[in-house]
CSV table of C-alpha atoms in Angstrom, one decimal:
chain,number,residue,atom,x,y,z
A,821,MET,CA,-2.2,-17.4,7.7
A,822,ALA,CA,-4.3,-18.3,4.7
A,823,VAL,CA,-7.7,-19.6,4.0
A,824,GLU,CA,-7.5,-22.0,1.0
A,825,SER,CA,-10.4,-22.3,-1.4
A,826,ALA,CA,-10.8,-24.2,-4.6
A,827,ALA,CA,-12.6,-21.2,-6.1
A,828,ALA,CA,-10.4,-18.4,-4.8
A,829,PRO,CA,-6.8,-17.5,-4.0
A,830,PRO,CA,-5.7,-17.5,-0.3
A,831,LEU,CA,-6.9,-14.6,1.8
A,832,ARG,CA,-3.9,-13.0,3.7
A,833,LEU,CA,-3.9,-10.8,6.7
A,834,SER,CA,-1.4,-7.8,7.0
A,835,THR,CA,-1.0,-4.8,9.1
A,836,VAL,CA,0.0,-1.1,8.8
A,837,ILE,CA,2.4,0.1,11.5
A,838,LEU,CA,2.4,3.9,11.5
A,839,PRO,CA,6.0,5.4,11.7
A,840,VAL,CA,5.3,7.0,15.1
A,841,PHE,CA,7.5,4.8,17.4
A,842,ARG,CA,11.0,5.7,18.4
A,843,TRP,CA,13.1,2.8,17.2
A,844,ALA,CA,15.0,2.2,20.5
A,845,ASP,CA,11.7,2.3,22.5
A,846,ASN,CA,9.0,0.5,20.7
A,847,GLY,CA,9.9,0.6,17.0
A,848,ALA,CA,12.1,-2.5,16.6
A,849,ARG,CA,10.0,-4.5,19.1
A,850,THR,CA,6.7,-3.6,17.2
A,851,TRP,CA,8.0,-4.8,13.8
A,852,ARG,CA,9.4,-8.0,15.3
A,853,HIS,CA,6.1,-8.7,17.1
A,854,ALA,CA,4.2,-8.2,13.8
A,855,GLU,CA,6.3,-11.0,12.3
A,856,GLU,CA,5.8,-13.2,15.4
A,857,LEU,CA,2.0,-12.8,15.1
A,858,GLY,CA,2.2,-14.2,11.6
A,859,PHE,CA,1.2,-11.2,9.5
A,860,HIS,CA,1.8,-11.7,5.8
A,861,ALA,CA,3.1,-8.2,5.4
A,862,ALA,CA,3.6,-5.0,7.5
A,863,TYR,CA,3.3,-1.7,5.7
A,864,THR,CA,3.8,1.9,6.8
A,865,TYR,CA,2.3,5.2,5.6
A,866,ASP,CA,4.6,7.3,3.3
A,867,HIS,CA,3.7,10.8,4.4
A,868,LEU,CA,5.6,13.7,5.9
A,869,SER,CA,2.9,13.8,8.5
A,870,TRP,CA,-0.7,12.7,8.7
A,871,ARG,CA,-3.9,14.4,9.9
A,872,SER,CA,-4.2,14.1,13.7
A,873,PHE,CA,-0.5,13.1,14.0
A,874,ARG,CA,0.7,16.4,12.5
A,875,ASP,CA,2.0,17.6,15.8
A,876,ARG,CA,3.2,14.2,17.1
A,877,ALA,CA,6.2,12.1,16.3
A,878,TRP,CA,6.3,10.9,12.7
A,879,PHE,CA,9.4,9.3,11.1
A,880,GLY,CA,10.3,8.7,7.5
A,881,ALA,CA,8.8,5.6,5.8
A,882,LEU,CA,11.9,4.3,3.9
A,883,PRO,CA,14.4,4.5,6.8
A,884,THR,CA,11.7,2.8,9.0
A,885,LEU,CA,11.2,0.0,6.5
A,886,THR,CA,15.0,-0.4,6.1
A,887,ALA,CA,15.3,-0.8,9.8
A,888,ALA,CA,12.4,-3.2,9.9
A,889,ALA,CA,14.1,-5.3,7.2
A,890,THR,CA,17.0,-5.8,9.6
A,891,VAL,CA,14.9,-7.1,12.5
A,892,THR,CA,12.5,-9.4,10.5
A,893,GLU,CA,13.2,-12.4,8.2
A,894,ARG,CA,10.0,-13.6,6.6
A,895,MET,CA,7.3,-10.9,6.6
A,896,ARG,CA,6.9,-8.8,3.6
A,897,LEU,CA,7.3,-5.0,4.0
A,898,GLY,CA,6.1,-2.0,2.1
A,899,THR,CA,4.5,1.4,1.7
A,900,MET,CA,0.8,1.9,2.0
A,901,VAL,CA,0.9,4.1,0.1
A,902,ALA,CA,3.6,6.4,-1.4
A,903,SER,CA,2.6,9.2,-3.8
A,904,PRO,CA,4.2,11.8,-6.1
A,905,ASN,CA,3.4,14.6,-3.6
A,906,PHE,CA,7.0,14.9,-2.4
A,907,ARG,CA,8.9,12.3,-4.4
A,908,HIS,CA,10.6,12.1,-7.8
A,909,PRO,CA,10.7,8.7,-9.6
A,910,VAL,CA,14.5,8.7,-10.2
A,911,ALA,CA,15.6,9.2,-6.6
A,912,PHE,CA,12.7,7.0,-5.3
A,913,ALA,CA,13.6,4.1,-7.6
A,914,LYS,CA,17.2,4.1,-6.3
A,915,GLU,CA,15.9,4.0,-2.7
A,916,LEU,CA,13.5,1.2,-3.5
A,917,ILE,CA,16.2,-0.9,-5.1
A,918,THR,CA,18.3,-0.5,-2.0
A,919,LEU,CA,15.4,-1.4,0.3
A,920,ASP,CA,14.6,-4.5,-1.8
A,921,ASP,CA,18.3,-5.5,-1.5
A,922,VAL,CA,18.5,-5.0,2.3
A,923,SER,CA,15.2,-6.9,2.8
A,924,GLY,CA,16.2,-9.8,0.6
A,925,GLY,CA,13.4,-9.2,-1.9
A,926,ARG,CA,10.5,-8.7,0.5
A,927,ILE,CA,9.3,-5.2,-0.6
A,928,THR,CA,5.9,-4.3,-2.1
A,929,LEU,CA,5.4,-0.7,-3.3
A,930,GLY,CA,2.0,0.6,-2.4
A,931,ILE,CA,1.5,3.7,-4.4
A,932,GLY,CA,-1.3,6.2,-5.0
A,933,ALA,CA,-2.1,9.6,-6.5
A,934,GLY,CA,-1.8,11.4,-3.2
A,935,GLY,CA,-4.2,13.9,-1.7
A,936,SER,CA,-4.6,17.6,-1.0
A,937,GLY,CA,-3.4,17.5,2.7
A,938,PHE,CA,-0.1,18.7,4.3
A,939,ASP,CA,2.1,16.6,1.9
A,940,ALA,CA,0.7,18.4,-1.1
A,941,THR,CA,2.1,21.8,0.0
A,942,ALA,CA,5.0,20.9,2.2
A,943,LEU,CA,7.5,21.7,-0.5
A,944,GLY,CA,6.2,25.2,-0.9
A,945,ASN,CA,4.0,24.7,-4.0
A,946,GLU,CA,0.3,25.1,-4.5
A,947,ALA,CA,-1.7,21.9,-4.1
A,948,TRP,CA,-2.4,20.2,-7.4
A,949,ASP,CA,-6.0,19.8,-8.5
A,950,LYS,CA,-7.5,16.4,-9.0
A,951,ARG,CA,-6.7,16.4,-12.7
A,952,GLU,CA,-3.1,17.2,-12.3
A,953,ARG,CA,-2.7,14.7,-9.5
A,954,ALA,CA,-4.0,12.0,-11.8
A,955,ASP,CA,-1.7,13.1,-14.7
A,956,ARG,CA,1.3,13.2,-12.4
A,957,PHE,CA,0.4,9.8,-11.0
A,958,ALA,CA,0.2,8.2,-14.4
A,959,GLU,CA,3.7,9.5,-15.4
A,960,PHE,CA,5.1,8.6,-12.0
A,961,VAL,CA,4.0,5.0,-12.3
A,962,ARG,CA,5.2,4.6,-15.9
A,963,LEU,CA,8.6,6.0,-15.1
A,964,LEU,CA,9.0,4.0,-11.9
A,965,ASP,CA,8.1,0.9,-13.9
A,966,LEU,CA,10.8,1.6,-16.4
A,967,LEU,CA,13.4,2.4,-13.8
A,968,LEU,CA,12.8,-0.7,-11.6
A,969,SER,CA,12.3,-3.3,-14.4
A,970,GLU,CA,15.0,-5.4,-15.9
A,971,ASP,CA,15.5,-5.3,-19.6
A,972,ARG,CA,14.4,-8.0,-22.1
A,973,ASN,CA,17.7,-9.8,-21.7
A,974,GLY,CA,17.3,-10.2,-18.0
A,975,GLY,CA,19.9,-7.6,-16.9
A,976,PRO,CA,20.2,-3.9,-16.2
A,977,ARG,CA,19.6,-1.7,-19.2
A,978,SER,CA,22.7,-0.6,-21.0
A,979,GLY,CA,22.8,3.2,-21.4
A,980,GLY,CA,20.3,3.6,-18.6
A,981,VAL,CA,16.7,4.9,-18.7
A,982,SER,CA,15.9,8.1,-20.5
A,983,TYR,CA,12.4,9.6,-20.3
A,984,ARG,CA,10.8,13.0,-20.9
A,985,GLY,CA,7.2,13.6,-19.8
A,986,ASP,CA,5.1,16.6,-18.9
A,987,TYR,CA,6.1,16.4,-15.2
A,988,TYR,CA,9.0,14.0,-14.8
A,989,SER,CA,12.2,13.3,-16.7
A,990,ALA,CA,15.2,11.0,-16.5
A,991,HIS,CA,18.5,11.1,-18.5
A,992,GLU,CA,20.5,7.9,-18.8
A,993,VAL,CA,19.7,6.8,-15.3
A,994,ARG,CA,21.4,3.5,-14.3
A,995,THR,CA,19.6,1.3,-11.8
A,996,ILE,CA,22.2,-1.4,-11.4
A,997,PRO,CA,21.9,-4.0,-10.1
A,998,GLY,CA,18.1,-3.7,-10.2
A,999,CYS,CA,15.6,-5.3,-7.8
A,1000,VAL,CA,16.2,-8.6,-6.1
A,1001,GLN,CA,12.6,-9.4,-7.2
A,1002,ARG,CA,12.4,-9.9,-11.0
A,1003,PRO,CA,11.4,-8.3,-13.2
A,1004,ARG,CA,10.9,-5.8,-10.5
A,1005,LEU,CA,9.3,-5.4,-7.0
A,1006,PRO,CA,5.5,-5.6,-7.1
A,1007,PHE,CA,3.3,-2.6,-7.3
A,1008,ALA,CA,0.1,-2.2,-5.3
A,1009,LEU,CA,-1.8,0.7,-6.8
A,1010,ALA,CA,-4.5,2.5,-4.8
A,1011,ALA,CA,-7.3,3.7,-7.1
A,1012,THR,CA,-11.0,4.5,-6.9
A,1013,GLY,CA,-11.7,5.9,-10.4
A,1014,PRO,CA,-11.5,4.4,-13.8
A,1015,ARG,CA,-8.2,6.1,-14.8
A,1016,GLY,CA,-6.4,4.8,-11.7
A,1017,MET,CA,-7.9,1.4,-12.1
A,1018,ARG,CA,-6.5,1.3,-15.7
A,1019,LEU,CA,-3.1,2.0,-14.3
A,1020,ALA,CA,-3.5,-0.8,-11.8
A,1021,ALA,CA,-4.6,-3.2,-14.5
A,1022,ARG,CA,-1.6,-2.2,-16.7
A,1023,HIS,CA,1.2,-1.9,-14.1
A,1024,GLY,CA,0.0,-3.4,-10.9
A,1025,GLN,CA,0.3,-6.8,-9.2
A,1026,TYR,CA,-2.3,-5.6,-6.7
A,1027,TRP,CA,-5.1,-3.1,-6.4
A,1028,VAL,CA,-5.7,-1.2,-3.1
A,1029,THR,CA,-8.8,0.4,-1.8
A,1030,THR,CA,-10.4,1.5,1.4
A,1031,GLY,CA,-13.8,1.4,-0.1
A,1032,ASP,CA,-15.7,4.2,-1.9
A,1033,PRO,CA,-15.3,7.4,0.1
A,1034,ALA,CA,-18.8,8.5,-1.0
A,1035,SER,CA,-20.2,5.7,1.1
A,1036,PHE,CA,-18.4,6.6,4.3
A,1037,ASP,CA,-21.3,8.8,5.5
A,1038,GLY,CA,-23.8,6.1,4.9
A,1039,THR,CA,-24.7,2.8,6.6
A,1040,ALA,CA,-22.6,-0.3,6.8
A,1041,GLU,CA,-24.7,-1.9,4.0
A,1042,ASP,CA,-24.2,1.3,1.9
A,1043,PHE,CA,-20.4,0.7,2.3
A,1044,TRP,CA,-20.5,-2.9,1.3
A,1045,ALA,CA,-22.8,-2.2,-1.7
A,1046,ALA,CA,-20.5,0.5,-2.9
A,1047,LEU,CA,-17.4,-1.7,-2.5
A,1048,ALA,CA,-19.1,-4.4,-4.5
A,1049,ARG,CA,-19.7,-1.9,-7.3
A,1050,GLN,CA,-16.0,-0.9,-7.1
A,1051,THR,CA,-14.9,-4.4,-7.6
A,1052,GLU,CA,-17.3,-4.8,-10.6
A,1053,ARG,CA,-15.8,-1.7,-12.2
A,1054,LEU,CA,-12.3,-3.1,-11.7
A,1055,ASP,CA,-13.3,-6.4,-13.3
A,1056,ALA,CA,-14.6,-4.4,-16.4
A,1057,VAL,CA,-11.4,-2.3,-16.5
A,1058,CYS,CA,-9.2,-5.4,-16.4
A,1059,GLU,CA,-11.1,-7.1,-19.2
A,1060,ALA,CA,-10.9,-3.9,-21.3
A,1061,GLN,CA,-7.2,-3.8,-20.7
A,1062,GLY,CA,-6.8,-7.5,-21.7
A,1063,ARG,CA,-6.0,-8.5,-18.1
A,1064,GLU,CA,-7.6,-11.4,-16.5
A,1065,PRO,CA,-9.4,-9.9,-13.4
A,1066,ALA,CA,-8.4,-12.7,-11.1
A,1067,ALA,CA,-4.7,-12.2,-12.0
A,1068,LEU,CA,-4.8,-8.8,-10.2
A,1069,GLY,CA,-4.5,-9.2,-6.4
A,1070,ARG,CA,-6.9,-7.1,-4.3
A,1071,ILE,CA,-6.0,-5.4,-1.1
A,1072,MET,CA,-8.6,-4.1,1.3
A,1073,LEU,CA,-7.2,-1.5,3.7
A,1074,ASP,CA,-9.4,-1.0,6.8
A,1075,ALA,CA,-9.8,2.7,7.1
A,1076,SER,CA,-10.6,4.9,10.0
A,1077,GLY,CA,-13.4,6.9,8.3
A,1078,THR,CA,-15.7,4.0,7.3
A,1079,PRO,CA,-19.2,3.7,8.8
A,1080,ALA,CA,-20.0,2.2,12.2
A,1081,GLY,CA,-20.2,-1.5,12.0
A,1082,VAL,CA,-17.6,-1.8,9.4
A,1083,SER,CA,-14.4,-1.8,11.5
A,1084,ALA,CA,-12.3,-5.0,11.2
A,1085,VAL,CA,-10.8,-4.7,14.7
A,1086,ALA,CA,-13.8,-4.0,16.9
A,1087,SER,CA,-13.9,-7.6,18.0
A,1088,LEU,CA,-12.9,-11.1,16.7
A,1089,ASP,CA,-16.4,-11.7,15.5
A,1090,ALA,CA,-16.4,-8.3,13.7
A,1091,PHE,CA,-13.2,-9.3,11.9
A,1092,VAL,CA,-14.6,-12.6,10.8
A,1093,ASP,CA,-17.7,-10.9,9.4
A,1094,TYR,CA,-15.5,-8.2,7.7
A,1095,ALA,CA,-13.1,-10.8,6.3
A,1096,GLY,CA,-15.9,-13.0,5.0
A,1097,ARG,CA,-17.5,-10.1,3.1
A,1098,CYS,CA,-14.1,-9.1,1.6
A,1099,ALA,CA,-13.4,-12.7,0.5
A,1100,GLU,CA,-16.8,-12.9,-1.2
A,1101,LEU,CA,-15.9,-9.8,-3.2
A,1102,GLY,CA,-12.6,-11.4,-4.3
A,1103,PHE,CA,-10.1,-9.7,-2.1
A,1104,THR,CA,-6.9,-11.5,-1.5
A,1105,GLU,CA,-5.4,-9.4,1.3
A,1106,ILE,CA,-6.8,-7.5,4.3
A,1107,VAL,CA,-4.7,-4.8,6.0
A,1108,ILE,CA,-5.5,-3.7,9.5
A,1109,HIS,CA,-3.9,-0.9,11.5
A,1110,TRP,CA,-1.6,-1.6,14.4
A,1111,PRO,CA,-3.2,0.0,17.5
A,1112,VAL,CA,-2.0,3.5,18.4
A,1113,PRO,CA,-3.3,4.8,21.7
A,1114,ASP,CA,-5.0,8.2,21.8
A,1115,SER,CA,-5.7,8.3,18.0
A,1116,VAL,CA,-8.2,7.2,15.5
A,1117,PHE,CA,-6.4,3.9,15.4
A,1118,ALA,CA,-6.8,3.2,19.1
A,1119,ALA,CA,-7.8,-0.5,19.6
A,1120,ASP,CA,-7.7,-3.2,22.2
A,1121,MET,CA,-4.3,-4.9,21.8
A,1122,ALA,CA,-5.5,-8.2,23.1
A,1123,VAL,CA,-8.3,-8.3,20.6
A,1124,PHE,CA,-5.9,-7.2,17.8
A,1125,GLU,CA,-3.6,-10.1,18.7
A,1126,ARG,CA,-6.4,-12.6,18.7
A,1127,ILE,CA,-7.5,-11.3,15.2
A,1128,ALA,CA,-3.9,-11.8,14.0
A,1129,THR,CA,-3.5,-15.3,15.3
A,1130,GLU,CA,-7.1,-16.7,15.1
A,1131,GLY,CA,-9.1,-14.5,12.7
A,1132,LEU,CA,-8.5,-16.3,9.4
A,1133,ALA,CA,-8.8,-19.7,11.1
A,1134,GLN,CA,-12.2,-18.8,12.5
A,1135,LEU,CA,-13.2,-17.6,9.0
A,1136,ALA,CA,-12.2,-20.9,7.5
A,1137,ALA,CA,-14.2,-22.8,10.2
């Protein structure tokens, strides 16, 4: 599912499947169907619960992805996104290496700084302020990068990884045999501000955004104008970091809070317009939410399936 262009990389279409389905009922069938529809990747949220789903079924992200890896063969899988809110890099790295192995090297780690919602206080601590979340995120990404990467000789580091920061530490941690993907599985970093963008430019294979939240209360044109400014800032950050802007993949996640007229799944025509605008801004991947009835992600399944199978072809035409 790719639109080829001499001036731009292929545009891919992926989905987010929320971890709300019992595996024996609809879970396995949903992930298999996503692969049958031809999605490039299927991601899931890495939360302990989420907003309107707080009092509804909600399963763990990594066990869900592990199960999904056993019922799919080609489609990439990943988190969209994980955060430091309730994870430590050492234990998380071991789980990711295992998941990459089970999937045969099909995992992408979507990761962000986290928010101030339920996840932020579930472990009994006070929610971190914005500055501390950014500080923790920077350390979290650096240590994960160390733990998941092969050494310069192409093998696991002898003696393991040792690290001591302000928030996270590791002591002679072995991550043998490492990721199937070398030098490690790819990172997709969610970032809206300059500090997060610098992390994406330094450590990421992809940058993730849902747009500029400040534009969500405006019009559709306000949203697209703000998104264009975001991508311009990312270009400038990449250049300042010595990274070719085009070498950083760009993922657009269709969010539930964006203005009217911006939804990618309202209709096939709406998707083609949405995807065309994203392509013009240099995005390489669009992620849409799998429909969940009676939620902010409710959508017509027939329309969703047409978007999955026909949307990018219509855009190319």
